[in-house]
Amino acid sequence: MRSRQDIPAAGIAGAGSAPPRPATTRDRTTHPTEPPTLPTAASTSPKPQPTTDPDPTQQPGLGPTAARRPRHRARPRRRVRANRVGGTGMTPAKHTATATNRRPSLLPRGASLSPKQRLVLLLATLATAASAWHALAPSWQVPLPSAANLGEERLQDFRDALYFPIREFLHGGNPYDPAAMFAHWPVRQDFNLYQPYHLLLHAPFALPGYRAGAVAFSVVSLLLLIALAAMAAHAVRRFVPAPFGVTTAVVAALLVTSQVGKAQLYVGQINPLVAVGAAGALLARRDRPGWAAMALALAWLKPQYGLPLAVLLFARGSRRVALTGTAIAAAASLPVVALLVVRGGGIGPFLDVVVANLTHARGTDYGAVDSVTAQRIDVAAVLFRVTGWAPAGVELAVLAGVLGTSALLARRLTAPLADLLTCLAVVVCAVHQPGDVLIAVPSMAAVAAVWWRHRAGPWWGAAVVALAVPFGHLYTVDSLLGTAFGSRTAVTVDGVAVVFAWGLAVCAAARPSRVLVT
């Protein structure tokens, strides 16, 4: 049974009062602003009735227009009732528009922060600054790349997936060719099949010297992490009244201090930009579909993000965003592809390079589905590391099964629950590393805030806790796990936690439960 606090104010006629009844004849003959009067003897005495109906146009104070004015009957307000939907914690999918637009009473503009909020803001800002300085240090401490230090992990993704691939492209080569990259540059990993427009988008970081480019790229990545924290604060404020600045500072401090956040800057990954694009596409898909399409084009920077995200957005009804964002990414990459085809001597040689790139990636320790040392968190890789079983075609089967199941269930949910399920499906359906859960930060924060406020939907709370495992998997924790259970367990725990979080979200969306209207 729901309490009165669970019913929005719009559905209550007044504190402790019943909803208004339909107007009666007596109500319509009395002016709404006039108080009712008690009957007197004069009013109760019989009055002579006119023999003919008076002309309404001749009555004092009334004209022809007033006489013909229609009389509207007051309609009783409808009560808001709890609905039964699949573990949403919110209104059913058919009421998505009204549920999305129903916002809590946020703090008024210009409202001053309380002393406690100011203290939290100060401490969170100091923690963010300290963690950011520590995370940025590798960008100016890393030695210059050479054949002697190929095993250097600091900024290795910046070195292998950004700086030298763009240098190869600017020097007239094809960076997607593993043989060319290993022959011309001091890299340890091949350049994966990122969107070709990546070679133009990140070219400014490859034009200066290596150290200057590394520092600039790390600073921009840090700013993108803070922008992601601001997006998380915006997502939280959609459902829970909270100061934007304080929420941003707290999320930024937690993010930059976590293992996932620090790894982006330590290794030099481009995931912060991809995460901002994916989160932007989910947050703006209804109100600003044009901006959402641009954000999805950024998420397409890595196809293992862009493809499943576009499919799920299309299934959830954002067809314009999915198609337009995919078209923008394709149009941005087309000039680069055309140039590489011309340089390679035609379509055939270019496709041969693509096949060679895929073949090399499947044979590496970090990319193979049957690798015992890979840190992959997708269902296929986790299944092998847990059971030792990797049947042929398992990756395609997982891709189709996860996307199909998540697309059907996400249509029954409202934001932010549908967004969290979407992000989890993206990272468990194809090749992904622990740092790729960065895309789920805004929806994760919003679901945690809603769950904490209403104490409803324990499945969703458990999913958030499981998804937090990669963020808390710090170096010290990893060392303890490796010492106690072995290296295979240390590289598997993140994947098991993320797959478990997706399973909890699927179960929560599939089971009917009593929900709250928010």
XYZ file of C-alpha atoms in Angstrom:
518
model
C 0.000 0.000 0.000
C 1.419 3.334 -0.998
C 1.750 6.229 1.365
C 0.603 9.690 0.491
C 4.179 10.837 0.114
C 4.534 8.556 -2.919
C 1.824 10.457 -4.816
C 2.928 13.581 -6.693
C 1.525 16.904 -5.537
C -0.263 17.325 -8.846
C -2.523 14.406 -7.965
C -3.584 15.683 -4.504
C -6.387 18.195 -4.140
C -4.876 19.645 -0.973
C -3.211 18.604 2.230
C -5.612 16.252 3.936
C -8.538 17.011 1.590
C -10.403 14.926 -0.963
C -10.282 15.659 -4.692
C -12.838 18.219 -5.896
C -16.269 16.888 -6.861
C -17.986 17.795 -10.128
C -19.775 21.121 -10.084
C -23.559 20.962 -9.479
C -26.367 23.290 -10.509
C -26.083 25.120 -7.202
C -22.328 25.559 -7.749
C -22.795 27.004 -11.222
C -25.403 29.590 -10.130
C -23.101 31.024 -7.492
C -20.089 33.121 -8.429
C -16.949 31.131 -7.515
C -15.489 34.035 -5.540
C -18.640 34.724 -3.507
C -18.931 32.967 -0.142
C -22.105 30.964 0.415
C -24.848 32.729 2.431
C -27.357 31.305 4.833
C -31.052 31.438 3.789
C -33.202 34.169 5.333
C -36.945 34.590 5.699
C -37.059 36.985 2.799
C -35.159 34.577 0.619
C -37.339 31.626 1.545
C -40.663 33.381 0.995
C -42.365 32.580 -2.309
C -41.802 35.062 -5.068
C -44.177 35.831 -7.933
C -43.039 34.200 -11.124
C -43.051 36.225 -14.353
C -45.598 35.196 -16.894
C -43.037 35.322 -19.681
C -39.324 34.606 -19.779
C -37.307 37.798 -19.487
C -35.128 38.874 -22.388
C -31.556 38.049 -21.374
C -30.258 40.936 -23.464
C -32.279 43.398 -21.349
C -30.966 42.175 -17.966
C -28.752 44.675 -16.157
C -25.046 43.989 -16.597
C -25.551 41.373 -19.307
C -25.230 41.723 -23.016
C -25.830 39.385 -25.925
C -22.312 37.933 -25.702
C -22.520 37.220 -22.002
C -25.912 35.617 -22.399
C -24.566 33.142 -24.938
C -21.331 32.361 -23.065
C -21.007 28.585 -22.635
C -20.890 27.175 -19.140
C -17.960 24.803 -18.491
C -18.238 22.106 -15.915
C -15.305 21.564 -13.588
C -13.685 18.172 -14.086
C -12.541 16.119 -11.127
C -8.801 15.594 -10.917
C -7.551 12.089 -11.432
C -5.636 10.286 -8.744
C -2.182 8.945 -9.586
C -2.025 5.237 -8.891
C 0.906 2.865 -8.626
C 1.510 0.769 -11.698
C 2.844 -2.707 -12.174
C 5.716 -2.886 -14.629
C 8.856 -4.902 -14.943
C 11.042 -3.802 -12.076
C 11.258 -0.244 -13.289
C 10.984 1.601 -10.029
C 9.152 4.220 -12.091
C 6.157 4.620 -14.380
C 5.502 2.157 -17.215
C 6.918 2.695 -20.676
C 3.630 3.933 -22.134
C 3.783 6.890 -19.742
C 7.408 7.682 -20.549
C 6.784 11.221 -21.761
C 4.935 12.339 -18.640
C 7.326 10.496 -16.328
C 10.349 12.054 -17.977
C 8.932 15.573 -17.751
C 7.851 15.197 -14.119
C 10.799 16.642 -12.213
C 11.296 17.142 -8.491
C 11.297 20.641 -7.105
C 14.920 21.605 -7.615
C 16.799 24.242 -5.718
C 15.938 27.749 -6.923
C 18.493 29.626 -8.908
C 20.815 31.654 -6.798
C 20.027 29.650 -3.664
C 22.998 29.650 -1.328
C 24.565 26.415 -0.186
C 24.304 25.285 3.377
C 27.489 25.118 5.486
C 27.514 21.330 5.170
C 27.205 21.529 1.384
C 30.007 24.091 1.201
C 32.242 21.807 3.235
C 31.480 18.851 0.956
C 32.175 21.018 -2.095
C 35.521 22.145 -0.689
C 36.666 18.658 0.293
C 35.576 17.149 -3.037
C 37.365 19.876 -4.998
C 40.589 19.345 -3.022
C 40.350 15.573 -3.519
C 39.813 16.024 -7.256
C 42.799 18.355 -7.541
C 45.101 16.014 -5.617
C 44.018 12.935 -7.571
C 44.231 14.794 -10.874
C 47.799 15.920 -10.206
C 48.802 12.377 -9.333
C 47.064 10.969 -12.421
C 48.617 13.535 -14.778
C 52.174 12.931 -13.580
C 52.892 9.983 -15.954
C 52.375 12.237 -18.976
C 55.562 14.189 -18.243
C 57.436 11.379 -16.472
C 57.159 8.720 -19.188
C 60.386 8.197 -21.184
C 60.387 8.834 -24.901
C 59.360 5.691 -26.828
C 62.104 3.523 -28.266
C 62.708 -0.104 -29.139
C 64.297 -0.598 -25.717
C 61.210 0.351 -23.685
C 58.333 -1.217 -25.633
C 57.059 -2.728 -22.382
C 56.440 0.709 -20.858
C 52.789 0.849 -19.737
C 52.540 4.572 -19.059
C 50.753 6.238 -21.994
C 51.009 3.016 -24.019
C 47.613 3.508 -25.666
C 48.482 7.100 -26.534
C 51.676 5.782 -28.097
C 50.199 2.772 -29.959
C 46.669 3.971 -30.811
C 47.058 7.709 -31.334
C 50.485 9.318 -31.684
C 52.339 6.933 -33.995
C 49.287 5.803 -36.054
C 48.586 9.443 -36.869
C 52.266 9.958 -37.652
C 52.118 6.996 -40.033
C 49.047 8.485 -41.714
C 50.668 11.906 -42.044
C 53.763 10.297 -43.574
C 51.671 8.676 -46.305
C 51.237 5.160 -44.877
C 48.303 3.063 -43.728
C 48.230 2.820 -39.909
C 45.768 -0.093 -40.039
C 48.514 -2.306 -41.507
C 50.172 -4.086 -38.542
C 53.317 -4.894 -40.549
C 53.850 -1.231 -41.463
C 53.331 0.000 -37.911
C 55.739 -2.526 -36.368
C 58.348 -1.808 -39.037
C 58.250 2.002 -38.864
C 57.488 2.910 -35.240
C 58.341 1.773 -31.663
C 54.922 0.290 -30.833
C 53.950 -2.917 -29.052
C 50.264 -3.167 -30.055
C 48.703 -2.926 -33.467
C 46.330 -0.078 -34.281
C 42.806 -1.437 -33.934
C 39.999 -0.624 -36.342
C 38.993 2.705 -34.863
C 36.870 4.983 -37.009
C 39.135 6.563 -39.662
C 38.079 10.086 -38.659
C 40.033 9.427 -35.450
C 43.184 10.124 -37.480
C 41.942 13.664 -38.162
C 40.181 14.389 -34.887
C 43.250 13.689 -32.738
C 45.839 14.968 -35.205
C 46.617 18.095 -33.097
C 48.078 15.848 -30.374
C 50.458 14.159 -32.839
C 51.805 17.320 -34.485
C 54.111 18.483 -31.643
C 56.776 16.377 -29.935
C 55.814 13.231 -28.085
C 55.988 14.648 -24.565
C 54.098 17.836 -25.397
C 51.417 15.821 -27.159
C 51.149 13.404 -24.232
C 50.714 16.203 -21.679
C 48.131 18.008 -23.813
C 46.182 14.814 -24.431
C 46.171 13.924 -20.717
C 44.912 17.375 -19.723
C 42.093 17.193 -22.276
C 41.203 13.707 -21.053
C 41.010 15.009 -17.479
C 38.671 17.805 -18.583
C 36.499 15.225 -20.344
C 36.288 13.207 -17.124
C 35.116 16.325 -15.289
C 32.591 16.945 -18.076
C 31.357 13.377 -17.604
C 30.942 14.097 -13.890
C 28.885 17.184 -14.771
C 26.697 15.032 -17.027
C 26.223 12.632 -14.127
C 25.162 15.546 -11.909
C 22.667 16.624 -14.572
C 21.282 13.087 -14.745
C 20.905 12.978 -10.956
C 19.110 16.349 -10.845
C 16.479 15.000 -13.219
C 15.151 12.821 -10.418
C 16.644 14.010 -7.131
C 16.987 17.639 -5.975
C 20.702 18.161 -5.424
C 23.079 21.119 -5.917
C 24.707 20.815 -9.320
C 28.136 22.058 -8.264
C 28.352 19.825 -5.209
C 27.218 16.749 -7.129
C 29.684 17.444 -9.937
C 32.567 17.860 -7.495
C 31.721 14.658 -5.615
C 31.368 12.553 -8.766
C 34.566 14.040 -10.226
C 36.504 13.238 -7.041
C 35.244 9.657 -6.991
C 35.870 9.231 -10.706
C 39.418 10.596 -10.840
C 40.349 8.678 -7.686
C 38.894 5.379 -8.910
C 40.861 2.792 -10.844
C 38.772 3.314 -13.979
C 39.381 7.063 -13.969
C 43.085 6.866 -13.175
C 43.650 4.203 -15.825
C 42.374 6.517 -18.564
C 45.160 8.992 -17.833
C 47.837 6.457 -16.892
C 47.469 4.398 -20.071
C 46.373 7.265 -22.314
C 43.071 5.876 -23.552
C 40.503 7.744 -25.648
C 37.612 6.343 -23.614
C 36.745 9.681 -21.904
C 35.724 11.155 -25.255
C 33.774 8.024 -26.202
C 32.046 7.995 -22.804
C 31.012 11.640 -23.131
C 29.584 10.839 -26.553
C 27.659 7.773 -25.387
C 26.314 9.485 -22.271
C 25.358 12.564 -24.286
C 23.442 10.461 -26.782
C 21.424 8.851 -23.983
C 20.751 12.064 -22.060
C 19.798 14.245 -25.049
C 18.019 11.732 -27.277
C 14.531 13.088 -26.450
C 14.995 16.801 -25.867
C 17.819 17.520 -28.344
C 18.018 14.740 -30.946
C 20.417 16.729 -33.126
C 22.996 17.011 -30.360
C 22.360 13.395 -29.431
C 23.203 12.346 -33.003
C 26.485 14.279 -32.839
C 27.280 12.608 -29.529
C 26.544 9.181 -30.981
C 28.968 9.949 -33.829
C 31.672 10.423 -31.163
C 30.727 7.107 -29.573
C 31.233 5.486 -32.994
C 34.947 6.350 -32.599
C 35.245 2.776 -31.343
C 32.875 0.523 -33.323
C 32.385 -1.830 -30.368
C 30.661 1.136 -28.672
C 28.905 2.714 -31.631
C 27.292 -0.362 -33.187
C 25.489 -1.778 -30.116
C 24.575 1.684 -28.856
C 23.022 2.626 -32.194
C 21.082 -0.656 -32.303
C 19.709 -0.176 -28.780
C 18.793 3.472 -29.392
C 16.940 2.428 -32.534
C 15.094 -0.294 -30.624
C 14.127 2.167 -27.884
C 12.460 4.463 -30.406
C 15.266 6.991 -31.071
C 15.514 6.032 -34.721
C 16.456 9.494 -35.900
C 19.321 9.710 -33.419
C 20.612 6.242 -34.299
C 20.502 6.736 -38.073
C 21.733 10.332 -38.113
C 24.594 9.688 -35.698
C 25.735 6.669 -37.708
C 25.533 8.670 -40.926
C 27.614 11.498 -39.428
C 30.334 9.073 -38.331
C 30.376 7.426 -41.758
C 30.516 10.766 -43.577
C 33.391 11.965 -41.379
C 35.377 8.776 -42.052
C 34.700 8.576 -45.797
C 37.419 11.066 -46.899
C 40.065 9.221 -44.867
C 38.975 5.857 -46.247
C 39.069 7.214 -49.802
C 42.604 8.495 -49.276
C 43.772 5.168 -47.828
C 42.188 3.264 -50.735
C 43.990 5.465 -53.245
C 47.283 5.078 -51.409
C 46.925 1.299 -51.204
C 46.127 0.810 -54.859
C 42.406 0.008 -54.712
C 39.627 -1.570 -52.673
C 41.164 -5.055 -52.737
C 44.482 -4.165 -51.079
C 42.631 -2.012 -48.527
C 40.347 -4.916 -47.556
C 43.387 -7.183 -47.284
C 44.817 -4.775 -44.711
C 41.547 -4.860 -42.736
C 41.584 -8.672 -42.691
C 45.210 -8.696 -41.562
C 44.355 -6.267 -38.774
C 41.490 -8.438 -37.489
C 43.576 -11.593 -37.709
C 46.386 -10.045 -35.703
C 43.986 -8.712 -33.036
C 42.391 -12.137 -32.502
C 45.805 -13.687 -31.946
C 47.030 -11.302 -29.244
C 46.955 -12.021 -25.522
C 44.772 -8.997 -24.791
C 42.292 -9.489 -27.654
C 41.704 -13.244 -27.988
C 38.509 -14.627 -26.513
C 40.357 -17.685 -25.186
C 43.174 -15.733 -23.537
C 43.706 -16.433 -19.838
C 45.525 -13.134 -19.299
C 43.144 -10.783 -21.120
C 41.091 -8.384 -19.017
C 38.056 -8.534 -21.288
C 34.717 -8.099 -19.517
C 32.331 -9.274 -22.254
C 30.224 -12.389 -21.746
C 32.154 -14.568 -24.214
C 35.571 -13.897 -22.624
C 34.261 -14.198 -19.055
C 32.590 -17.489 -19.953
C 35.921 -18.912 -21.116
C 37.939 -17.703 -18.129
C 35.368 -19.120 -15.703
C 34.559 -22.421 -17.414
C 37.370 -22.900 -19.930
C 34.750 -23.298 -22.681
C 34.790 -21.172 -25.840
C 32.724 -22.792 -28.633
C 33.009 -21.608 -32.203
C 30.863 -18.597 -32.994
C 30.288 -17.743 -29.329
C 31.083 -14.059 -29.827
C 28.442 -13.592 -32.524
C 25.908 -15.535 -30.473
C 26.607 -13.375 -27.411
C 26.343 -10.201 -29.474
C 22.929 -11.161 -30.861
C 21.598 -12.576 -27.589
C 22.628 -9.668 -25.359
C 21.410 -7.001 -27.770
C 18.116 -8.778 -28.431
C 17.335 -9.343 -24.754
C 18.375 -5.852 -23.680
C 16.465 -4.160 -26.499
C 13.206 -5.907 -25.564
C 13.517 -5.153 -21.856
C 14.791 -1.574 -22.204
C 11.570 -0.655 -23.991
C 9.662 -1.447 -20.760
C 11.819 0.856 -18.648
C 12.158 4.586 -18.241
C 15.291 6.628 -17.715
C 17.634 6.208 -15.938
C 16.969 2.477 -15.589
C 16.775 1.928 -19.348
C 19.992 3.920 -19.812
C 21.860 1.787 -17.279
C 20.673 -1.422 -18.919
C 21.728 -0.013 -22.296
C 25.240 0.834 -21.081
C 25.672 -2.567 -19.464
C 24.551 -4.316 -22.644
C 27.039 -2.303 -24.704
C 30.034 -3.384 -22.616
C 29.133 -7.071 -22.227
C 28.050 -7.876 -25.797
C 31.402 -7.320 -27.564
C 35.129 -6.930 -26.875
C 35.591 -4.502 -23.971
C 38.060 -3.803 -21.182
C 37.273 -2.789 -17.554
C 37.871 0.888 -18.312
C 35.062 0.832 -20.868
C 32.410 0.902 -18.112
C 33.126 4.631 -18.007
C 30.124 5.161 -20.295
C 27.772 4.056 -17.495
C 28.808 6.747 -14.971
C 25.850 9.168 -15.515
C 23.152 6.483 -15.563
C 24.848 4.658 -12.694
C 24.825 7.811 -10.542
C 21.185 8.559 -11.371
C 20.002 5.017 -10.592
C 21.956 5.031 -7.322
C 20.369 8.360 -6.309
C 16.829 7.228 -7.169
C 17.310 3.893 -5.435
C 18.741 5.529 -2.318
C 15.913 8.045 -2.149
C 13.038 5.577 -2.511
C 14.648 2.403 -1.089
C 12.809 0.511 -3.853
C 14.032 -2.053 -6.336
C 16.847 -3.955 -4.517
C 17.842 -5.579 -7.801
C 18.882 -2.232 -9.227
C 20.804 -1.330 -6.084
C 22.694 -4.619 -6.294
C 23.444 -3.974 -9.975
C 24.982 -0.592 -9.119
C 27.113 -2.176 -6.397
C 28.340 -4.889 -8.785
C 29.141 -2.308 -11.459
C 31.229 -0.385 -8.905
C 33.714 -3.283 -8.628
C 35.950 -2.165 -11.561
C 36.057 1.361 -10.106
C 37.321 0.032 -6.772
C 39.742 -2.486 -8.250
C 42.819 -0.443 -7.303
C 46.411 -1.603 -7.616
C 46.539 -2.686 -3.975
C 43.366 -4.744 -4.360
C 44.715 -6.317 -7.534
C 47.949 -7.283 -5.788
C 46.056 -8.904 -2.927
C 43.820 -10.840 -5.305
C 46.786 -12.004 -7.357
C 48.663 -13.169 -4.273
C 45.689 -14.950 -2.723
C 43.958 -16.476 -5.755
C 46.311 -16.105 -8.716
C 46.594 -13.771 -11.683
C 43.724 -15.407 -13.574
C 41.292 -14.508 -10.798
C 42.657 -10.958 -10.638
C 41.944 -10.344 -14.328
C 38.554 -12.085 -14.207
C 36.852 -10.465 -11.205
C 35.970 -7.247 -13.068
C 34.384 -9.147 -15.934
C 32.374 -11.366 -13.607
C 31.108 -8.309 -11.696
C 30.036 -6.444 -14.848
C 28.311 -9.481 -16.384
C 26.603 -10.095 -13.034
C 25.432 -6.458 -12.980
C 23.926 -6.890 -16.449
C 22.200 -10.094 -15.323
C 20.723 -8.328 -12.283
C 19.457 -5.504 -14.484
C 17.858 -8.003 -16.857
C 16.143 -9.811 -13.965
C 14.944 -6.522 -12.471
C 13.485 -5.426 -15.801
C 11.822 -8.780 -16.435
C 10.109 -9.350 -13.089
C 6.882 -7.455 -12.273
C 6.991 -5.477 -9.067
C 5.155 -2.739 -7.256
C 6.736 0.543 -8.221
C 6.770 4.182 -7.212
C 5.781 7.080 -9.437
C 8.662 9.547 -9.673
